[in-house]
Each structure stands twice: as C-alpha cells, then as structure tokens.
Short mmCIF file of C-alpha atoms and ligand atoms in Angstrom, two decimals:
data_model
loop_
_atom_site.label_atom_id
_atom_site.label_comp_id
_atom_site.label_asym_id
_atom_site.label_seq_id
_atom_site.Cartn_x
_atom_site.Cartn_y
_atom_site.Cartn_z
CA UNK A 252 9.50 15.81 9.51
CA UNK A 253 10.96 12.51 8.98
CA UNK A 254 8.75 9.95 7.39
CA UNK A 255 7.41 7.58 10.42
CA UNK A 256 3.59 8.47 10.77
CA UNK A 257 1.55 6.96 13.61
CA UNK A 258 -1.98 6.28 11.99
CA UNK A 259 -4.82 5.54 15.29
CA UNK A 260 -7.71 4.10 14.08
CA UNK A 261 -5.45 2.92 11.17
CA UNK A 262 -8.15 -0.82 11.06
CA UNK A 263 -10.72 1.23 10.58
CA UNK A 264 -12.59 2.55 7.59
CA UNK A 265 -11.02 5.38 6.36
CA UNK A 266 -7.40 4.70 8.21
CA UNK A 267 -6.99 1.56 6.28
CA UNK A 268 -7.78 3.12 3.04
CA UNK A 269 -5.22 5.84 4.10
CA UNK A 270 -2.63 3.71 5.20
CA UNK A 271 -2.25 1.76 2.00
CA UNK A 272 -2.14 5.52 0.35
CA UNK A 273 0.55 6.31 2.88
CA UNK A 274 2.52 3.04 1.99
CA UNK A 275 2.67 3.43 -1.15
CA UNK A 276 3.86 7.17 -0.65
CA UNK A 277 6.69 5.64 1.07
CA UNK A 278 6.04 6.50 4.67
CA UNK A 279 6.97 3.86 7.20
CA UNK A 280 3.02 3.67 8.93
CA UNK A 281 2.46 1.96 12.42
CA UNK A 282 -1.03 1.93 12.79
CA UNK A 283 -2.72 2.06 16.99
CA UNK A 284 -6.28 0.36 16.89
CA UNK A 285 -8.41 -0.93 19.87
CA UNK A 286 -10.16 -3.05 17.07
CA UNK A 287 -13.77 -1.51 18.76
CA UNK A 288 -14.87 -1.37 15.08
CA UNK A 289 -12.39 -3.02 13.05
CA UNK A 290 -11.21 -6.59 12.70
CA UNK A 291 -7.96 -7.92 13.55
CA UNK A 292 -7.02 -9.33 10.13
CA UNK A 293 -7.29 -5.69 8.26
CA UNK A 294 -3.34 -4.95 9.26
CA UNK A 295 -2.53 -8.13 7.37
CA UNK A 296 -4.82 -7.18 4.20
CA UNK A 297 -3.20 -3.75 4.23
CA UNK A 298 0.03 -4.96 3.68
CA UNK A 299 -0.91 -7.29 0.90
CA UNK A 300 -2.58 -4.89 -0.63
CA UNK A 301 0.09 -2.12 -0.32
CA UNK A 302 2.67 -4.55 -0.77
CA UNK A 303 4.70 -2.96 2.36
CA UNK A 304 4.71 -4.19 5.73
CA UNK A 305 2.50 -2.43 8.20
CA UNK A 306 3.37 -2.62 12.42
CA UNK A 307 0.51 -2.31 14.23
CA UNK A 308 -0.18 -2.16 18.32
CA UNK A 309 -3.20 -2.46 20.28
CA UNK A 310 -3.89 0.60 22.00
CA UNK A 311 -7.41 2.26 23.65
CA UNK A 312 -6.53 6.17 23.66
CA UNK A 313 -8.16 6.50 26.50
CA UNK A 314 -5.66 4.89 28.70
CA UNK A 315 -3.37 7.74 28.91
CA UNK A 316 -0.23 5.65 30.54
CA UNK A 317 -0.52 2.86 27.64
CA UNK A 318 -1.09 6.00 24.81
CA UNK A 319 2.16 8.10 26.60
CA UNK A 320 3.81 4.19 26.34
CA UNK A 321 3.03 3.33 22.79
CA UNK A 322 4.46 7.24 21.71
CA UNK A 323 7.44 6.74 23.55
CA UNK A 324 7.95 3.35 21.40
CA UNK A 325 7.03 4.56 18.58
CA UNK A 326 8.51 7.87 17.86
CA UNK A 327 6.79 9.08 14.94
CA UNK A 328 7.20 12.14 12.83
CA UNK A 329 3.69 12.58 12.58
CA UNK A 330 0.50 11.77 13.87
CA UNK A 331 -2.66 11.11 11.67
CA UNK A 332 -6.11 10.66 14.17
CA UNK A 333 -8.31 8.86 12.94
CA UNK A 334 -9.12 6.94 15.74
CA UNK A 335 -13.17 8.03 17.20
CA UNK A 336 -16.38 6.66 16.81
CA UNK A 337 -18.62 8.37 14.27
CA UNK A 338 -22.88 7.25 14.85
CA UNK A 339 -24.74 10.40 15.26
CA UNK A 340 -27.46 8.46 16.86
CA UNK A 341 -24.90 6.37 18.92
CA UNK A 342 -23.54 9.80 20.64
CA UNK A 343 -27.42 10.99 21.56
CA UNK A 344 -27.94 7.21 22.64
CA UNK A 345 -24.63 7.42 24.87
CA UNK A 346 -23.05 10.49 25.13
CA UNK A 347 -20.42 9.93 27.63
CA UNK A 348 -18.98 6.97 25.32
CA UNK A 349 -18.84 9.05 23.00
CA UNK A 350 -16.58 12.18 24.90
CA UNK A 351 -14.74 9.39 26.82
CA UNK A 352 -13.32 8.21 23.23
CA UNK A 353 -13.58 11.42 20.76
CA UNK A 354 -12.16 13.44 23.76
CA UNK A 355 -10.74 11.67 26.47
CA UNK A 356 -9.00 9.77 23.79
CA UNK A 357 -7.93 12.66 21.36
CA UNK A 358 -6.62 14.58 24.65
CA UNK A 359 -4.38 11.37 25.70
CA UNK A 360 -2.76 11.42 22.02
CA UNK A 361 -1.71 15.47 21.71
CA UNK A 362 -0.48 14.85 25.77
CA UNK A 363 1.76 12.21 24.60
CA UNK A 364 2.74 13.96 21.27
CA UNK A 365 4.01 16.60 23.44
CA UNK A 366 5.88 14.19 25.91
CA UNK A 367 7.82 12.85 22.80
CA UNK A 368 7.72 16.02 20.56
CA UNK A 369 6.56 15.21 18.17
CA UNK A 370 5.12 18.78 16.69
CA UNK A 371 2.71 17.23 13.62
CA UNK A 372 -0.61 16.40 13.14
CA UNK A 373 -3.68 15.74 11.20
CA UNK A 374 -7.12 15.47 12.42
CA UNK A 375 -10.28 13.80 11.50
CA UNK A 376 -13.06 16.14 11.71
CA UNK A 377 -16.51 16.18 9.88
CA UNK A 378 -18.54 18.68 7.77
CA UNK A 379 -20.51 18.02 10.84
CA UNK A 380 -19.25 20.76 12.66
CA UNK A 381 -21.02 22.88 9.74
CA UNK A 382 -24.64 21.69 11.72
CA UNK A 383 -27.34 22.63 9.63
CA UNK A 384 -25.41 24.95 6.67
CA UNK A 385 -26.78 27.99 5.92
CA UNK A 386 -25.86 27.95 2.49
CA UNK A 387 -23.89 25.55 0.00
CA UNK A 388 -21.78 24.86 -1.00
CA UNK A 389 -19.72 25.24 2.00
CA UNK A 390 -16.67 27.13 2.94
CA UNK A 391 -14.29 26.92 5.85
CA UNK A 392 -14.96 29.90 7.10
CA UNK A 393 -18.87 29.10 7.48
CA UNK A 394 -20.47 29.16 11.03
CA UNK A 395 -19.48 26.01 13.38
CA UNK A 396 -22.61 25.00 14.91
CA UNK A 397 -22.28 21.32 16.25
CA UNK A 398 -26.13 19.86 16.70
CA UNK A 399 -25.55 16.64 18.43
CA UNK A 400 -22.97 14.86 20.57
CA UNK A 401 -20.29 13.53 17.81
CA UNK A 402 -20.44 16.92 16.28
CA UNK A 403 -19.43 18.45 19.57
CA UNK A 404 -16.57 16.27 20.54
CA UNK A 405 -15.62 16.75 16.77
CA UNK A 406 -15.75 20.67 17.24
CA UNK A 407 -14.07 20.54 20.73
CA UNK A 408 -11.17 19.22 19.69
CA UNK A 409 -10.63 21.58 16.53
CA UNK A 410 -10.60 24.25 18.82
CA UNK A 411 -8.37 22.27 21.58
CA UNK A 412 -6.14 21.35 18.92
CA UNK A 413 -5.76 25.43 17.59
CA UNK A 414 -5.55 26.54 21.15
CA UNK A 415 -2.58 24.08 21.11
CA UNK A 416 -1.17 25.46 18.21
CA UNK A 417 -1.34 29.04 19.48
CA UNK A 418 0.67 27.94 23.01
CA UNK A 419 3.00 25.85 21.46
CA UNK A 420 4.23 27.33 18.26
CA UNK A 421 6.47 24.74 16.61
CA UNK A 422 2.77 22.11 16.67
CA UNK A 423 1.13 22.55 13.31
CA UNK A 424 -2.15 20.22 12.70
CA UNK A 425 -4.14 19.57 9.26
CA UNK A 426 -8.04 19.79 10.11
CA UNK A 427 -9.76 17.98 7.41
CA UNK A 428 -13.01 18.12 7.57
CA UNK A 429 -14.63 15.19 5.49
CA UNK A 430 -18.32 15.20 4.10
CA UNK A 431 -19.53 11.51 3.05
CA UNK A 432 -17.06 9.15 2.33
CA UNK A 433 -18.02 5.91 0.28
CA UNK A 434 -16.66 3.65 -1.67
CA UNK A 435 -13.91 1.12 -0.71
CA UNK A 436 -10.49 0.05 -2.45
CA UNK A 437 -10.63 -0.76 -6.64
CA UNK A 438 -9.34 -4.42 -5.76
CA UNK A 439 -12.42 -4.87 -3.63
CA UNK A 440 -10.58 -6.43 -0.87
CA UNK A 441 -11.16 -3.92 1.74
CA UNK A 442 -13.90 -1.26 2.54
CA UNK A 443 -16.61 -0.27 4.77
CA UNK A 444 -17.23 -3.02 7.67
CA UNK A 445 -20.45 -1.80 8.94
CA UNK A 446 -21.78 -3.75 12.20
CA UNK A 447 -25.30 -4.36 12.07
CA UNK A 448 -27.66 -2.16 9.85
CA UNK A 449 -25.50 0.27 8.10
CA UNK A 450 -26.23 3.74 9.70
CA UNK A 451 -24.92 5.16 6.42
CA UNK A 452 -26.69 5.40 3.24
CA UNK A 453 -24.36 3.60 0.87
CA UNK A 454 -23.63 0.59 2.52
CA UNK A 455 -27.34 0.37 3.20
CA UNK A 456 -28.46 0.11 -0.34
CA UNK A 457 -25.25 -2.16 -1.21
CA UNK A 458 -26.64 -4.38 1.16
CA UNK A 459 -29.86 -3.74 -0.48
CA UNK A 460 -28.97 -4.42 -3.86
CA UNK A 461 -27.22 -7.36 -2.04
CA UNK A 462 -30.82 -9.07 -1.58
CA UNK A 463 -29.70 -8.84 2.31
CA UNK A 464 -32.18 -6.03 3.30
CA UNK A 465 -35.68 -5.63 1.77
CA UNK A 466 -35.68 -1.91 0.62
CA UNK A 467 -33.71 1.20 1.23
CA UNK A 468 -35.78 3.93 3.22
CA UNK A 469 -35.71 7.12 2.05
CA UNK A 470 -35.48 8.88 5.02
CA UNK A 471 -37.42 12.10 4.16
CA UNK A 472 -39.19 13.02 0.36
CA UNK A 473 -40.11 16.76 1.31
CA UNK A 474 -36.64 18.44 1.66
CA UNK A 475 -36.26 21.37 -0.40
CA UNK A 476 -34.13 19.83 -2.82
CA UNK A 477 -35.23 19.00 -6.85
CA UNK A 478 -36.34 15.98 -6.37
CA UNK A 479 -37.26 15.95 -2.45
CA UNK A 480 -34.87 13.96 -1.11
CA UNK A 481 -31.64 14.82 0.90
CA UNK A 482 -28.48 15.86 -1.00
CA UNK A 483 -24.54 15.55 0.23
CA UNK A 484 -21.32 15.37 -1.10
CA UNK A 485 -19.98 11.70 -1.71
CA UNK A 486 -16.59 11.92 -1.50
CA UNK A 487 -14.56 8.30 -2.60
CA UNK A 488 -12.40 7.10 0.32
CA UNK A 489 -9.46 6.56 -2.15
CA UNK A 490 -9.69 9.93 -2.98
CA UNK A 491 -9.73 11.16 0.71
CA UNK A 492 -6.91 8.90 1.84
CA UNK A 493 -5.31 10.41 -0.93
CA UNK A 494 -5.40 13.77 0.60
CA UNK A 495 -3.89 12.69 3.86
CA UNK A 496 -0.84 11.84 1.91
CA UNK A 497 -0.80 15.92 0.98
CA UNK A 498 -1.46 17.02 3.90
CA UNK A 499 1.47 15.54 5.52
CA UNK A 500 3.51 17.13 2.95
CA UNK A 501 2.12 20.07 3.63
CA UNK A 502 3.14 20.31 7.50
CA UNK A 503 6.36 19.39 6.30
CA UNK A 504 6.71 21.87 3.50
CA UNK A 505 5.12 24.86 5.12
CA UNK A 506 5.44 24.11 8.81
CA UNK A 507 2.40 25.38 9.29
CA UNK A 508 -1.26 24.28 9.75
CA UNK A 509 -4.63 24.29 7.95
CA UNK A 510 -8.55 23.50 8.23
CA UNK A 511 -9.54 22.52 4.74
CA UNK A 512 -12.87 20.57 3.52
CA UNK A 513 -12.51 17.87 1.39
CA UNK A 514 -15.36 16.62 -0.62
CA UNK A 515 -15.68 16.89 -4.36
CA UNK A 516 -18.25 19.97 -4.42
CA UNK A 517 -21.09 18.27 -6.21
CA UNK A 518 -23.90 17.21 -4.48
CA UNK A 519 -26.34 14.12 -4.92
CA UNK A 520 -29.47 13.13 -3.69
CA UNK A 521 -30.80 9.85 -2.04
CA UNK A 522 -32.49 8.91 -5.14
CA UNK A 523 -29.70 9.88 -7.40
CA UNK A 524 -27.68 7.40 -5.50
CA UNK A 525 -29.73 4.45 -5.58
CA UNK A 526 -30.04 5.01 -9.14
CA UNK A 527 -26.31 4.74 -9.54
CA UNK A 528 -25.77 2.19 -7.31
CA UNK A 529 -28.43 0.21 -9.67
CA UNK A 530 -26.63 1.02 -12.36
CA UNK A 531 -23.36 0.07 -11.24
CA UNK A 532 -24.75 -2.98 -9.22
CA UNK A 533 -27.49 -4.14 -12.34
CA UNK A 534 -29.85 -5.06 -9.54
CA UNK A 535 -33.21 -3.37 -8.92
CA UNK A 536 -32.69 -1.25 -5.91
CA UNK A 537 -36.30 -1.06 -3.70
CA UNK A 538 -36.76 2.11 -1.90
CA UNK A 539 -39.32 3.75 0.24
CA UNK A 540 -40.15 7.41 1.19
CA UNK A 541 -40.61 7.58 5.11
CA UNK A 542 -40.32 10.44 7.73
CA UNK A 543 -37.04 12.76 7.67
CA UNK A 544 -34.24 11.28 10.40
CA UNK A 545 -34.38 14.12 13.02
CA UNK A 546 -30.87 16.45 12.50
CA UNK A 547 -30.39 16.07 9.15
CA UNK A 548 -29.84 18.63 6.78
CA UNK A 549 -31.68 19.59 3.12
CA UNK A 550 -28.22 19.82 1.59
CA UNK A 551 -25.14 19.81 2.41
CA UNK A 552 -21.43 19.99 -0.32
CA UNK A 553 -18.41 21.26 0.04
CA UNK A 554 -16.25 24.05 -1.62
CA UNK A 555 -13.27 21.85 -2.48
CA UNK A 556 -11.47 24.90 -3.42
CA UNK A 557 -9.18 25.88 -0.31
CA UNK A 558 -7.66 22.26 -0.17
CA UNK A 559 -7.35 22.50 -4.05
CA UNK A 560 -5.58 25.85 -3.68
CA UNK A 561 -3.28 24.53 -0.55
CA UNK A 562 -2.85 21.28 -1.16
CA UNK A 563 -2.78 20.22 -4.67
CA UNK A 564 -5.61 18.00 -4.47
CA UNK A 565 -8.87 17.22 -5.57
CA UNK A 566 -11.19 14.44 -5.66
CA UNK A 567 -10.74 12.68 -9.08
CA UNK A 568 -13.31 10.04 -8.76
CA UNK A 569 -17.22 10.28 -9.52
CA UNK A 570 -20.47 8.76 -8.13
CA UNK A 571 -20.31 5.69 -10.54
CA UNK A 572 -16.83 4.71 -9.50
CA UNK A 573 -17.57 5.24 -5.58
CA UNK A 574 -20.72 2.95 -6.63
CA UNK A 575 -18.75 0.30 -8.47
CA UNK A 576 -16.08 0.01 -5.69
CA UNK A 577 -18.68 -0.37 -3.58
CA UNK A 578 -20.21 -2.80 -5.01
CA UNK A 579 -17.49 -4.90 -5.61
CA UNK A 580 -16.49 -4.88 -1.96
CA UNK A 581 -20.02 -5.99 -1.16
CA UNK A 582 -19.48 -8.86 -3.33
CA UNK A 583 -16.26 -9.94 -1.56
CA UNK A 584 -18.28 -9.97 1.52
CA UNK A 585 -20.59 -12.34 0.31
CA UNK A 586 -17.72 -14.93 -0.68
CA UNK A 587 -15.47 -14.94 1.90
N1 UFG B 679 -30.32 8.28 4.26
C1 UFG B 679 -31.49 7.60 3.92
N2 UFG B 679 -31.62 6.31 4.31
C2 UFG B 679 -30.65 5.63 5.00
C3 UFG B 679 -29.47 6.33 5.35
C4 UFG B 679 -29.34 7.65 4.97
O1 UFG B 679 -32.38 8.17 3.28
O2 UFG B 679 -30.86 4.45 5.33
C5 UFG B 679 -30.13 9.67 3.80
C6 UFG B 679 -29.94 10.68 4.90
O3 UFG B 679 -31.17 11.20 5.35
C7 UFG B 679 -29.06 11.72 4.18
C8 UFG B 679 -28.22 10.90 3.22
O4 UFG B 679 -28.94 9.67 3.05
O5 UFG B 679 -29.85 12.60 3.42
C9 UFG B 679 -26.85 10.56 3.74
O6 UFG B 679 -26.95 9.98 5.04
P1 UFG B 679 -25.71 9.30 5.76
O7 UFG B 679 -26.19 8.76 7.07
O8 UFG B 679 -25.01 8.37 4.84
O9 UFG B 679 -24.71 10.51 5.97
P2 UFG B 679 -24.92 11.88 6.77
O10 UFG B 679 -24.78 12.98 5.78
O11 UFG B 679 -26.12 11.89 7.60
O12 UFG B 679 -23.70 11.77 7.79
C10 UFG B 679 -22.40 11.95 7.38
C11 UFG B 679 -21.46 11.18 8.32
C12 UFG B 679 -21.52 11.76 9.70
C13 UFG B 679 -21.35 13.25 9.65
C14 UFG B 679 -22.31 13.87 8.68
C15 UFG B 679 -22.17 15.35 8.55
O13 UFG B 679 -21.82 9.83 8.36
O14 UFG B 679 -20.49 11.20 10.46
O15 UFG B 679 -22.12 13.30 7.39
O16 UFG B 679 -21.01 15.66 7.93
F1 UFG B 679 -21.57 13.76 10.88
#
C-alpha cells in the first residue's frame, strides 16, 4: 500500500481528528464529506493545524455513480470510513435514514473500492455492536447483539465487510470498534460540533459548565454500579485517531485484517465525569438524577489488550486531559 488514504466523513468529529494524525504521519489524505454534520471550513482548519494541505470533495455515499466517480479520481491506497451518522435515538426516530446512509452508503464505497482495486480498509464500528455486555470489560470475541437501529447497520456491515474479505482474498479491513470518544485537539481549535443539545454526555456538561444549559441530567442513579450511575470507557479522540494511523500500517505490514476495540479499559461513571470536568473546567457543574435513557447499559469498557498486542497502541491520555481538551474547545466556541 502506497500512502494516498481516502478519509469519508474526514469534516466530521473523529475524521478530522484522524486526518491531522494521518498528516502528520505523512500520508497524502483526501478527505469525502457531504458536510450533513460538519462545517465547510473544518478542511481549512485541518490543514493549519497539521500544517499539510488537505484535498477534500463533496460526496453523499449514497449516490453510487458520484462515489464510483470520486474513487476513480482519487485512487487511493486505502480507505478509512468514517463517514455514518451515529444518534441512537435518531436511528429509532428514522430508521430508514439511518440504513440509507450507514448501509446504502458503506455498500456504495466497498463497490467502488473494488471497481478501482483498491484492496484496504478500515472501518468505523462501535462497542455498540456489544448491546447490553454481559460482562466487562469487554473482549472481541464477546457476543454481537445490536439493540437498536445504528447498532444494526453498524453490525451489518462488519459482517458484509468479512464476507467480503472471505470472497475476495487480497481485501483486508481494520474493524475498530470505538467505545466513547471525547475530548477534542490540545490547541483547542477543533473538536466535537454537536448540533443542538448534545446527545452525548461530555459535550453536554461542557456546555453545562459553559453556563449555556442549566444542569446536566443524570440519566439513571440506580444502575448497579458503585455509585449508581452509568459507567463507560472515555476514550480521547487524539488517542483514537492515533490508532487509525496503526492500523493502516498494519494492513500494510501484515496484509491481513483485524477487529480490535479501542478504548483505554478503565471505566468512569456519570458522576465521576462531571467531577472532572469541574475540576478541569473550575466551574460548578449542576446535575440531576432522572429516569435511566431506555437501551443503555450499567457498564460498559473495553479490553484494550488485542489492539495493544496487534497494533502497538494504547490510549495514553486520562480523564483529566480528555476533560481539559474539552474544555478548552468549548471555550473557543464561545469566542469565535
Ligand atoms: N448520560 C447522561 N446524561 C446525558 C448524556 C448521557 O447521564 O445527558 C449518560 C448515559 O446514560 C451513559 C453515559 O452518560 O451512562 C454516556 O452516554 P453517551 O450518550 O455519551 O454515550 P453512550 O455510551 O450512550 O453511547 C456511545 C456512543 C454511541 C454508541 C455507544 C455504545 O455515543 O454511538 O456508545 O458503544 F453506540
């Protein structure tokens, strides 16, 4: 594999993170971005922050002839798919959106990676394939059991994606399965650009500590956790674009694909982050206990250790750093 990597969904969250990491590992990125939920200046920001130049093209995956199109002018070595929505409650809400772009979409890219041949991929998945764990931490090889829409188009396409792989045995795909990433870039220039109310929990109580919400709710004080309160693995976004970087090395070295985890294996609970992000933030954070959100889980971390073991990696930053990047991001919001 030569070094031009395709990045879809490379505006978004956790493809812009990864394409300054990518950058700055001297790959030659073009990112493909229908800007659904992204903004049109992130490109630019990328490549001041990365100090490289980053191409970028417009492109909905699920028009197949403009996806086949933007392959063909692209040529890349590798492929890294980011590029899917991600609400739970948005896929219940509107399921077919959700299977038109997580599927539809996904389906379009590996048809027109095989058009051009190009044989190397990694995938965005989601400890949510995991469902409700039956024990923690988690391994790879624990039961799939996908509990809502996004989980199943997430789970679908692992297993289109290895059925793939088995037919066509010169394609090798990465399978990372993330658990909560947080935390935005240490210049504070870029992060997490949640529309409306933040779905997720730390953008909600930086927006809390921001004085732009009232109170965090607790969503649920009777799991059975210590202190009540739901627990997951907080993974920092640097940290997980970092691991993209491996796993393309990876497919290159061993010509061969994986399904790793990554998280950091230590697990937090909702009140163990807003104390941290009131540490980090020195702002009172208000919170209050109401009913659990239906489909989530008591607890849920990862066992790190396969991608430690295959990839060289691990997560090297902790809850107060994911907290002060954060935070500074959330104050760069405010000013500009
Ligand atoms: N929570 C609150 N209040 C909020 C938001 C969240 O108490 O306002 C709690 C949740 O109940 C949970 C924890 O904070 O205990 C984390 O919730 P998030 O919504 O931040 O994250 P989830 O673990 O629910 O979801 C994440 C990803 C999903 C993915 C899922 C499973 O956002 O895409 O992990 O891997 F499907």
């Amino acid at each position: 594999m030569n070094n031009r990597i395709l990045v879809t969904g490379g505006a978004g969250y956790i493809g812009s993170h990864t394409t300054i990491a990518l950058l700055q590992a001297g790959y030659d990125v073009v990112i493909a971005d229908n800007f659904s939920n992204s903004e049109r200046w992130i490109p630019d920001r990328i490549s001041t922050l990365s100090g490289h130049v980053v191409q970028c093209h417009e492109l909905d995956l699920r028009n197949h002839a403009a996806t086949l199109e933007c392959l063909h002018q692209v040529r890349p070595d590798g492929v890294i798919h980011f590029g899917a929505l991600k609400s739970v409650g948005e896929s219940i809400a509107n399921p077919l959106h959700y299977y038109q772009n997580n599927v539809t979409g996904t389906l379009n890219l590996l048809d027109a990676m095989q058009h051009i041949g190009c044989n190397n991929l990694v995938f965005s998945s989601s400890a949510t394939v995991y469902g409700y764990p039956d024990r923690c931490p988690i391994s790879e090889d624990a039961a799939l059991h996908a509990i809502n829409p996004y989980g199943r188009t997430k789970l679908m396409m692992e297993q289109a994606i290895e059925d793939i792989g088995t037919s066509s045995p010169g394609f090798h795909a990465a399978v990372l399965r993330y658990f909560n990433p947080a935390g935005a870039h240490d210049s504070g220039q870029l992060g997490e650009l949640p529309r409306g109310a933040p779905n997720n929990l730390v953008p909600f109580v930086a927006q809390v500590a921001a004085g732009l919400r009232p109170e965090v709710k607790v969503f649920g004080g009777d799991y059975k956790t210590p202190d009540g309160t739901g627990i997951r693995d907080y993974i920092h976004v640097m940290d997980l674009a970092q691991a993209h970087v491996h796993a393309l090395e990876y497919l290159r070295d061993r010509k061969q694909g994986l399904v790793v985890n990554l998280g950091t294996g230590s697990g937090y609970s909702v009140i163990e982050i807003i104390d941290a992000f009131s540490r980090a933030s020195g702002r009172q954070i208000a919170y209050q206990i109401t009913d659990r959100r239906p489909g989530d889980a008591d607890a849920c971390y990862a066992d790190p250790s396969l991608a430690e073991k295959l990839l060289g990696w691990r997560a090297s930053r902790g809850l107060d750093t994911i907290c002060a990047d954060a935070w500074r991001w959330q104050i760069h919001l405010q000013q500009n």
